[in-house]
Tab-separated table of C-alpha atoms and ligand atoms in Angstrom:
chain	number	residue	atom	x	y	z
A	1	MET	CA	42.575	-27.951	11.593
A	2	LYS	CA	42.466	-31.510	13.658
A	3	PRO	CA	39.993	-32.104	15.774
A	4	LEU	CA	39.051	-30.565	19.406
A	5	ARG	CA	39.529	-32.927	22.079
A	6	LYS	CA	42.280	-31.476	24.465
A	7	ILE	CA	41.690	-29.015	27.362
A	8	ILE	CA	43.980	-27.363	29.959
A	9	PHE	CA	43.313	-26.866	33.614
A	10	PRO	CA	45.360	-24.234	35.351
A	11	ALA	CA	45.523	-25.253	38.768
A	12	ALA	CA	48.707	-24.355	40.339
A	13	GLY	CA	47.397	-20.864	41.960
A	14	MET	CA	48.198	-20.377	45.428
A	15	GLY	CA	44.558	-19.623	46.178
A	16	THR	CA	45.264	-16.499	48.436
A	17	ARG	CA	41.828	-15.429	48.110
A	18	PHE	CA	40.929	-18.225	49.825
A	19	LEU	CA	43.656	-18.521	52.776
A	20	PRO	CA	43.749	-20.118	55.679
A	21	ALA	CA	41.722	-22.843	53.979
A	22	THR	CA	43.997	-23.460	51.215
A	23	LYS	CA	47.393	-23.435	52.935
A	24	ALA	CA	47.596	-26.925	52.753
A	25	SER	CA	45.197	-28.285	50.404
A	26	PRO	CA	44.365	-27.185	46.893
A	27	LYS	CA	41.503	-24.907	46.038
A	28	GLU	CA	40.352	-26.622	43.124
A	29	MET	CA	39.577	-29.428	46.230
A	30	LEU	CA	37.257	-27.208	47.813
A	31	THR	CA	33.838	-29.057	47.681
A	32	ILE	CA	30.855	-27.539	46.459
A	33	VAL	CA	27.625	-29.683	48.307
A	34	ASP	CA	29.589	-33.129	47.439
A	35	LYS	CA	32.306	-32.811	44.911
A	36	PRO	CA	35.515	-30.933	44.533
A	37	LEU	CA	35.300	-28.094	42.157
A	38	ILE	CA	37.809	-29.465	39.887
A	39	GLN	CA	35.356	-32.471	39.545
A	40	TYR	CA	32.764	-30.072	38.063
A	41	GLY	CA	35.087	-28.676	35.520
A	42	VAL	CA	36.258	-32.051	34.319
A	43	GLU	CA	32.629	-33.251	34.116
A	44	GLU	CA	31.994	-30.123	32.265
A	45	ALA	CA	34.693	-30.532	29.748
A	46	LEU	CA	33.792	-34.120	29.368
A	47	ALA	CA	30.033	-33.164	28.515
A	48	ALA	CA	31.945	-31.078	25.787
A	49	ASP	CA	33.602	-34.314	24.354
A	50	MET	CA	36.813	-33.309	25.446
A	51	GLU	CA	38.933	-36.530	25.729
A	52	GLN	CA	42.280	-35.542	27.501
A	53	ILE	CA	42.649	-33.159	30.308
A	54	ILE	CA	46.199	-31.475	30.795
A	55	MET	CA	46.129	-30.435	34.427
A	56	ILE	CA	48.538	-27.889	35.298
A	57	THR	CA	49.371	-28.124	38.913
A	58	GLY	CA	52.392	-27.087	41.146
A	59	ARG	CA	53.419	-27.544	44.914
A	60	GLY	CA	50.904	-29.011	47.104
A	61	LYS	CA	48.541	-29.946	44.511
A	62	ARG	CA	48.961	-33.753	44.504
A	63	ALA	CA	45.413	-34.227	45.988
A	64	ILE	CA	44.313	-33.283	42.827
A	65	GLU	CA	46.255	-36.311	41.220
A	66	ASP	CA	44.898	-38.742	44.066
A	67	HIS	CA	41.441	-37.489	43.442
A	68	PHE	CA	41.336	-38.651	39.755
A	69	ASP	CA	43.424	-41.676	40.463
A	70	ILE	CA	42.268	-45.324	41.755
A	71	SER	CA	42.140	-45.513	45.143
A	72	ALA	CA	42.437	-49.214	45.274
A	73	GLU	CA	42.068	-49.776	49.002
A	74	LEU	CA	39.011	-47.604	49.432
A	75	GLU	CA	37.039	-49.117	46.214
A	76	ALA	CA	37.773	-52.682	47.738
A	77	ASN	CA	36.345	-51.648	51.217
A	78	LEU	CA	33.130	-50.154	49.659
A	79	LYS	CA	32.662	-53.206	47.593
A	80	LYS	CA	33.132	-55.747	50.466
A	81	ALA	CA	30.743	-53.574	52.393
A	82	GLY	CA	28.383	-53.632	49.860
A	83	LYS	CA	28.041	-49.952	49.604
A	84	LYS	CA	27.436	-50.079	45.595
A	85	ALA	CA	26.069	-46.548	44.948
A	86	LEU	CA	29.335	-45.078	46.726
A	87	TYR	CA	31.695	-47.549	45.090
A	88	LYS	CA	30.289	-46.677	41.810
A	89	LYS	CA	30.855	-42.461	42.616
A	90	VAL	CA	34.195	-43.110	43.729
A	91	SER	CA	35.412	-45.480	40.539
A	92	SER	CA	33.948	-43.388	38.002
A	93	VAL	CA	36.003	-40.272	39.022
A	94	ALA	CA	39.024	-42.333	38.605
A	95	ARG	CA	38.293	-43.690	35.443
A	96	MET	CA	36.209	-40.496	33.731
A	97	ALA	CA	39.094	-38.951	31.822
A	98	GLU	CA	42.529	-39.182	30.411
A	99	VAL	CA	44.384	-37.095	32.661
A	100	ILE	CA	47.916	-35.632	32.138
A	101	TYR	CA	49.666	-33.685	34.786
A	102	VAL	CA	52.359	-30.850	34.103
A	103	ARG	CA	54.024	-28.989	36.643
A	104	GLN	CA	54.442	-25.013	36.693
A	105	LYS	CA	57.160	-24.759	38.530
A	106	GLU	CA	57.244	-21.045	38.852
A	107	ALA	CA	53.877	-18.924	39.166
A	108	LEU	CA	54.481	-16.497	36.549
A	109	GLY	CA	50.868	-16.068	35.559
A	110	LEU	CA	47.867	-17.732	33.788
A	111	GLY	CA	49.735	-17.301	30.218
A	112	HIS	CA	52.803	-18.969	31.654
A	113	ALA	CA	50.521	-21.902	32.959
A	114	VAL	CA	48.861	-22.468	29.675
A	115	LEU	CA	52.046	-22.248	27.806
A	116	CYS	CA	53.424	-25.322	30.143
A	117	ALA	CA	51.209	-27.487	28.098
A	118	ARG	CA	52.776	-26.484	24.902
A	119	ASN	CA	54.475	-30.182	24.336
A	120	TRP	CA	50.950	-31.751	25.060
A	121	ILE	CA	49.128	-29.424	22.167
A	122	PHE	CA	51.406	-29.326	19.363
A	123	ASP	CA	49.275	-28.285	16.333
A	124	GLU	CA	45.761	-29.038	17.829
A	125	PRO	CA	42.918	-26.692	18.743
A	126	PHE	CA	42.295	-26.836	22.622
A	127	GLY	CA	39.997	-25.620	25.541
A	128	VAL	CA	41.123	-23.730	28.684
A	129	SER	CA	39.127	-23.969	31.902
A	130	LEU	CA	39.485	-21.929	35.173
A	131	ALA	CA	37.949	-24.603	37.881
A	132	ASP	CA	37.079	-21.765	40.420
A	133	GLU	CA	34.716	-20.252	38.123
A	134	LEU	CA	31.857	-22.562	38.710
A	135	ILE	CA	29.306	-22.245	36.205
A	136	VAL	CA	25.917	-24.488	36.061
A	137	GLY	CA	23.365	-24.647	33.793
A	138	ASP	CA	21.121	-27.024	31.271
A	139	VAL	CA	23.918	-26.698	28.867
A	140	PRO	CA	27.240	-26.977	30.173
A	141	ALA	CA	29.533	-23.852	29.554
A	142	MET	CA	32.040	-25.685	27.706
A	143	GLN	CA	29.665	-27.143	25.311
A	144	GLN	CA	27.885	-23.596	24.529
A	145	LEU	CA	31.670	-22.538	23.539
A	146	ARG	CA	32.121	-25.723	21.384
A	147	ALA	CA	28.831	-24.646	19.533
A	148	VAL	CA	30.388	-21.734	18.083
A	149	TYR	CA	33.619	-23.396	17.678
A	150	ASN	CA	31.979	-26.028	15.339
A	151	GLN	CA	30.260	-23.245	13.570
A	152	THR	CA	33.335	-21.015	13.037
A	153	LYS	CA	36.565	-23.187	13.780
A	154	CYS	CA	37.821	-19.965	15.224
A	155	SER	CA	38.716	-19.264	19.146
A	156	VAL	CA	35.767	-18.506	21.153
A	157	ILE	CA	36.027	-17.181	24.676
A	158	GLY	CA	33.046	-17.380	27.176
A	159	LEU	CA	31.829	-13.810	28.787
A	160	ILE	CA	29.509	-12.314	31.276
A	161	GLN	CA	28.482	-9.179	31.844
A	162	VAL	CA	29.601	-7.761	35.114
A	163	PRO	CA	28.671	-4.187	36.885
A	164	GLU	CA	30.663	-1.243	36.295
A	165	ASP	CA	32.564	-1.547	39.714
A	166	GLN	CA	33.538	-5.171	39.023
A	167	VAL	CA	35.631	-4.640	35.911
A	168	SER	CA	39.224	-4.381	37.800
A	169	LYS	CA	38.740	-7.969	38.678
A	170	TYR	CA	38.418	-9.328	35.204
A	171	GLY	CA	39.843	-9.579	31.432
A	172	ILE	CA	37.296	-7.112	29.690
A	173	VAL	CA	36.741	-7.236	25.793
A	174	ALA	CA	35.955	-4.723	23.024
A	175	TYR	CA	33.662	-6.192	20.524
A	176	GLN	CA	31.614	-6.188	17.515
A	177	ALA	CA	28.293	-7.726	16.857
A	178	GLU	CA	28.226	-9.318	13.913
A	179	GLU	CA	25.104	-9.907	11.428
A	180	ASN	CA	24.880	-13.445	12.341
A	181	GLY	CA	24.394	-12.816	15.740
A	182	LEU	CA	28.125	-13.442	16.909
A	183	LEU	CA	30.388	-11.190	19.161
A	184	ARG	CA	33.392	-10.628	17.291
A	185	LEU	CA	36.261	-9.623	19.643
A	186	THR	CA	38.563	-6.784	18.538
A	187	ASP	CA	40.653	-6.486	21.790
A	188	MET	CA	40.772	-7.107	25.484
A	189	VAL	CA	42.408	-5.532	28.415
A	190	GLU	CA	43.311	-7.308	31.731
A	191	LYS	CA	41.976	-6.097	34.816
A	192	PRO	CA	41.293	-2.599	33.868
A	193	ASN	CA	40.537	0.541	35.897
A	194	THR	CA	36.822	1.394	35.361
A	195	GLU	CA	37.497	4.128	32.783
A	196	ASP	CA	39.790	2.541	30.783
A	197	ALA	CA	37.138	-0.792	30.479
A	198	PRO	CA	36.168	-1.084	26.737
A	199	SER	CA	33.006	-2.624	27.801
A	200	ARG	CA	31.359	-4.347	30.608
A	201	LEU	CA	31.781	-8.246	29.169
A	202	ALA	CA	34.143	-10.064	31.188
A	203	ILE	CA	36.178	-12.964	30.308
A	204	ILE	CA	34.883	-15.586	32.621
A	205	GLY	CA	37.599	-18.516	32.303
A	206	ARG	CA	36.320	-20.741	29.416
A	207	TYR	CA	38.004	-20.403	26.508
A	208	ILE	CA	38.650	-22.794	23.149
A	209	PHE	CA	41.768	-21.674	21.239
A	210	THR	CA	43.162	-22.480	17.582
A	211	PRO	CA	46.863	-23.549	18.046
A	212	ARG	CA	48.198	-20.201	16.983
A	213	LEU	CA	47.356	-18.843	20.582
A	214	MET	CA	50.200	-21.198	22.048
A	215	GLU	CA	52.922	-19.716	19.485
A	216	LEU	CA	51.827	-16.038	20.414
A	217	LEU	CA	52.406	-16.899	24.000
A	218	ARG	CA	55.882	-17.392	23.878
A	219	ASP	CA	56.298	-13.685	22.513
A	220	VAL	CA	53.998	-12.219	25.655
A	221	GLN	CA	56.122	-10.175	28.166
A	222	PRO	CA	55.015	-9.513	31.570
A	223	GLY	CA	51.884	-7.522	31.804
A	224	LYS	CA	49.501	-6.484	34.651
A	225	GLY	CA	51.030	-7.502	37.973
A	226	GLY	CA	54.319	-8.640	36.111
A	227	GLU	CA	52.703	-11.804	35.009
A	228	ILE	CA	52.393	-13.475	32.068
A	229	GLN	CA	48.980	-12.977	30.931
A	230	LEU	CA	46.572	-15.182	29.025
A	231	THR	CA	44.615	-12.085	27.868
A	232	ASP	CA	47.472	-10.226	26.425
A	233	ALA	CA	48.136	-13.502	23.978
A	234	ILE	CA	44.030	-13.307	22.916
A	235	SER	CA	44.488	-9.566	21.946
A	236	ALA	CA	47.476	-10.317	19.909
A	237	LEU	CA	45.556	-13.657	18.237
A	238	ALA	CA	42.377	-11.021	17.943
A	239	LYS	CA	44.775	-9.010	15.538
A	240	GLU	CA	45.334	-11.868	13.544
A	241	GLU	CA	42.284	-14.060	13.484
A	242	PRO	CA	38.636	-13.750	14.232
A	243	VAL	CA	37.907	-14.387	18.301
A	244	TYR	CA	34.348	-15.108	18.984
A	245	GLY	CA	32.996	-13.948	22.412
A	246	VAL	CA	29.915	-16.242	23.860
A	247	LEU	CA	27.699	-14.462	26.813
A	248	LEU	CA	27.270	-17.851	28.648
A	249	ASP	CA	23.813	-18.987	29.828
A	250	GLY	CA	23.946	-20.552	33.310
A	251	GLN	CA	24.333	-19.774	37.025
A	252	ARG	CA	28.093	-18.771	37.678
A	253	PHE	CA	30.003	-18.479	41.145
A	254	ASP	CA	33.389	-16.892	41.780
A	255	ALA	CA	33.944	-19.966	44.249
A	256	GLY	CA	37.600	-19.235	44.372
A	257	ASN	CA	36.723	-17.083	47.576
A	258	PRO	CA	34.621	-17.338	50.757
A	259	GLU	CA	31.820	-15.285	49.416
A	260	GLY	CA	31.132	-16.855	45.951
A	261	PHE	CA	31.920	-20.474	47.584
A	262	LEU	CA	29.271	-20.081	50.214
A	263	LYS	CA	26.923	-18.563	47.695
A	264	ALA	CA	27.679	-21.833	45.343
A	265	ASN	CA	27.128	-24.119	48.422
A	266	ALA	CA	23.806	-22.557	49.520
A	267	ILE	CA	22.262	-22.169	46.276
A	268	LEU	CA	23.405	-25.430	44.715
A	269	GLY	CA	22.564	-27.064	48.066
A	270	LEU	CA	19.143	-25.788	47.986
A	271	GLN	CA	18.460	-27.121	44.532
A	272	HIS	CA	20.084	-30.546	45.582
A	273	LYS	CA	17.511	-33.352	45.374
A	274	LYS	CA	18.457	-35.138	48.205
A	275	PHE	CA	19.515	-32.534	50.859
A	276	GLY	CA	17.785	-29.389	49.342
A	277	GLU	CA	14.661	-29.597	51.350
A	278	ALA	CA	15.904	-30.227	54.543
A	279	LEU	CA	18.712	-27.168	54.056
A	280	ARG	CA	15.898	-25.198	53.178
A	281	GLN	CA	13.754	-25.833	55.945
A	282	GLU	CA	17.022	-25.428	58.288
A	283	LEU	CA	17.885	-21.991	56.696
A	284	ILE	CA	14.323	-20.346	57.161
A	285	LYS	CA	14.668	-20.703	60.863
A	286	HIS	CA	17.853	-18.735	60.806
A	287	LEU	CA	16.460	-15.659	58.146
B	301	LIG	C1	41.952	-14.656	35.097
B	301	LIG	C2	42.084	-14.035	33.928
B	301	LIG	C3	41.185	-12.836	33.668
B	301	LIG	C4	39.232	-13.822	33.934
B	301	LIG	C5	39.351	-14.289	35.128
B	301	LIG	C6	37.975	-15.062	35.376
B	301	LIG	O1	42.336	-13.834	36.187
B	301	LIG	O2	43.491	-13.372	33.817
B	301	LIG	O3	41.186	-12.479	32.241
B	301	LIG	O4	38.727	-12.533	33.728
B	301	LIG	O5	40.652	-15.508	35.278
B	301	LIG	O6	37.896	-15.566	36.601
B	301	LIG	P1	42.549	-14.236	37.750
B	301	LIG	O7	41.256	-14.227	38.201
B	301	LIG	O8	42.972	-15.545	37.598
B	301	LIG	O9	43.203	-13.203	38.245
């Protein structure tokens, strides 16, 4: 197997859960404390030694490209004004990763978005990361997946436990615990009703796949919601070769909707070295 060095960020979604904020700007650019969501995702991927980012974008997503591009005028102004720390922050974003942009021309589903990157993946293993699922912790989520991938050389999916009344929002897995402590996934269902959910372990937007997944995706027919579902391709993959699940450590926020976004900003704001104390004092006044 070739080395794992590529990661796909599906970022073409319309962000309907966050309207009107996402009417004219991408949900991936929503700011958590002082950085857009997508930058958290890219930094997490780089921490897991990913080298090439394949961003799947669409109409109205140009701000993502600009964010990871060099802004010559801004850099020159910051330099001239002697704002060294800011200059460093701004210039490092533009140089942190090799990013390739691929347009998903029609909103046909997450599986279809991933399939749009096929010509950049060829026969290599690859990661997939959904930036609106913000996961922060001591060991970055993608690194937790890579550790299991390095051990098994099989596909690995990030999981969290969710309450029973939440299963219909996620891909839910069926699994068997192996003697070595790994969870082998035997099947998965996209957004099941409570009574059809095989467990309460939910797929949480971090994946590593063998190249076979891309071939299987080509044959996936529209599923839940009439969309080409990534979960259906993983289900087919799990019938051919081992697919493992990792229960992720870390704080996780569904930052693609207002409630999760507010929680992420409040909690990460409180934990922030520079702003945390002032925020805490202000919030206390309102409790
Ligand atoms: C997607 C996946 C789903 C997964 C979820 C995690 O759904 O299809 O399996 O559980 O992301 O956020 P979406 O929320 O994009 O509809």
